[in-house]
Structures are given as structure tokens and as C-alpha cells.
Coordinates of C-alpha atoms in Angstrom, one line a residue:
X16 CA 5.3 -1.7 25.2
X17 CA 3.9 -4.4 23.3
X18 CA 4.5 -8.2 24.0
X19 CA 3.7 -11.3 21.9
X20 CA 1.9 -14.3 24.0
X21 CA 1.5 -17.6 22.3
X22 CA -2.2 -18.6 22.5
X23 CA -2.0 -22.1 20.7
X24 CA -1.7 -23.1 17.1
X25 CA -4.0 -22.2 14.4
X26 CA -6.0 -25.5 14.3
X27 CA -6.9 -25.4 17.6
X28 CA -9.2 -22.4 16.7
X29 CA -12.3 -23.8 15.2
X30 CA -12.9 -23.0 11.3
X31 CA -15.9 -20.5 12.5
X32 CA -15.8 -20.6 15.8
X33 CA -13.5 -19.6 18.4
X34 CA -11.5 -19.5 21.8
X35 CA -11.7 -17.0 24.9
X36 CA -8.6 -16.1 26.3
X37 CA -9.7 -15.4 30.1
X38 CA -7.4 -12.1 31.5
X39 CA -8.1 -10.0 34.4
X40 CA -9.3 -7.0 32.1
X41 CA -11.9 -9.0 30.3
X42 CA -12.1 -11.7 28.1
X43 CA -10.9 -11.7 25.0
X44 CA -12.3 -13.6 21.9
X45 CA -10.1 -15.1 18.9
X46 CA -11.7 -15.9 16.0
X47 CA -10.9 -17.6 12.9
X48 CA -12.8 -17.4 9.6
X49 CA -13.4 -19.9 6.6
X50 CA -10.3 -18.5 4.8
X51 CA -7.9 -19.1 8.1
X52 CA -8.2 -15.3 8.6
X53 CA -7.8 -14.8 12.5
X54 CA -8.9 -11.5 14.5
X55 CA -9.2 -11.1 18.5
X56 CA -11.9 -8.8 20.4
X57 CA -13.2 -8.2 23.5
X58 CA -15.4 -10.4 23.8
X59 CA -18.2 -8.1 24.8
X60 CA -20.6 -6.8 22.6
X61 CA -20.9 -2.6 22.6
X62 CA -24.8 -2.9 22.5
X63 CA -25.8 -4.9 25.8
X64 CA -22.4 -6.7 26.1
X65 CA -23.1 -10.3 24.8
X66 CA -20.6 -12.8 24.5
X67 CA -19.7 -12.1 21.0
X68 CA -17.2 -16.0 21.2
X69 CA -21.0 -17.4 20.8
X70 CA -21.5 -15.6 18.1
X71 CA -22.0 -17.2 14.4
X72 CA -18.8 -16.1 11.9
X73 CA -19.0 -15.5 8.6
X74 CA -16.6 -13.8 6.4
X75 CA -14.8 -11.4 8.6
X76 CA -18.0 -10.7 10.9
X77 CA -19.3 -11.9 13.9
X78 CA -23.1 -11.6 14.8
X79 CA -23.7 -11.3 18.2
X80 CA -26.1 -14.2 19.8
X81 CA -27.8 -11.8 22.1
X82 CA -29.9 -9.1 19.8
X83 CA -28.1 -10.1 16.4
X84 CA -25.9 -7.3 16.1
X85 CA -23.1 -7.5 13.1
X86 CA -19.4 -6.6 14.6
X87 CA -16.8 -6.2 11.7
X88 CA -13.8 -8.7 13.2
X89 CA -10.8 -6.5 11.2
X90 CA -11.9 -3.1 13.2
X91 CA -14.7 -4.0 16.1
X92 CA -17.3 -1.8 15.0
X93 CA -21.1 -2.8 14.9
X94 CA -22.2 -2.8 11.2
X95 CA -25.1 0.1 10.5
X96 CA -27.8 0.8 11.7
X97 CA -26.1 0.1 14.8
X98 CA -23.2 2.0 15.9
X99 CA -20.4 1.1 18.6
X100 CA -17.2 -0.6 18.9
X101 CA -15.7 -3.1 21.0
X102 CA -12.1 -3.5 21.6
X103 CA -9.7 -4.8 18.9
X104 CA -6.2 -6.9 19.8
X105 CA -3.4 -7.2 17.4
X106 CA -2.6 -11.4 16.2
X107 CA -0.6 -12.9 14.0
X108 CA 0.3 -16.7 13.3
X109 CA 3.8 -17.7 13.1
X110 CA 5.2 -21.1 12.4
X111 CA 1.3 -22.0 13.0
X112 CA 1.2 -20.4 16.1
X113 CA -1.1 -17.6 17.0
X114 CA 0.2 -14.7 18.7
X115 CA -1.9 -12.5 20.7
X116 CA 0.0 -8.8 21.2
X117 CA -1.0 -7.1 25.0

């Protein structure tokens, strides 16, 4: 069963950029594009597991700081020619607030 957790309120994500949420099961990274567009991985790249939170954003991918892999934010897969996913988390802002579904 799936519960909602408030994370903190949109503007407190940067406009490219983003915020770890630190949990037992690995880290998870929230981040928020330039159209206020939010989406929440793991943040662990599937090539050699880089931080993908340090990443640079830009439209609704990440590139990861490590060896420049491209991860789609809406579904956590590496953009070809690389192939692998990382884990994907359901959000959604209400009232402002982001909500993180685990």
C-alpha cells in the first residue's frame, strides 16, 4: 500500500536542481525542471551509479556528472546508446506541497 509523505514545498526545490531525500533503501533524488515539472529517482545512476542529484537538468532529463549519461526523469531510463534504468518514485504537488508516494 502506497503512502503520501510531504517532502517540502515546490520552491524549496531549485529551478534545475534538486533535493535528496536520505531513506534506508537508498537515496532518492527530486528534481524540478524549468517548467516546474517535478520527478523523483534513485539517485543512482544504472551505468556506474553516480549521484544523478549532481547532475545538470534540462528539460525532463538529467545528465549524469560521472560519464555524462542522459536519464529520461518521466521513466528512469538512460537515453540511447546507453541502455539501463534506475528507479522511478511517484510525486505530485498539492497546495504547493510536494508529495513523495513510498
Amino acid at each position: 500500500m502506497r503512502t503520501w509523505h510531504t517532502l517540502c514545498r515546490l520552491e524549496d526545490i531549485p529551478v534545475l536542481g534538486s533535493r535528496v531525500v536520505k531513506r534506508a533503501g537508498g537515496d532518492i533524488a527530486v528534481f524540478r525542471n524549468d517548467q516546474d515539472e517535478i520527478f523523483a529517482l534513485h539517485d543512482k545512476c544504472p551505468h556506474k551509479g553516480g549521484p544523478l542529484s549532481q547532475g545538470i537538468v534540462f528539460g525532463q532529463t538529467v545528465t549524469c556528472p560521472l560519464h555524462s549519461w542522459q536519464i529520461n526523469l518521466a521513466s528512469g531510463e538512460a537515453l540511447a546508446p546507453d541502455h539501463g534504468c534506475t528507479t522511478r518514485f511517484e510525486l505530485k504537488v498539492e497546495n504547493g506541497e510536494v508529495l513523495l508516494a513510498l
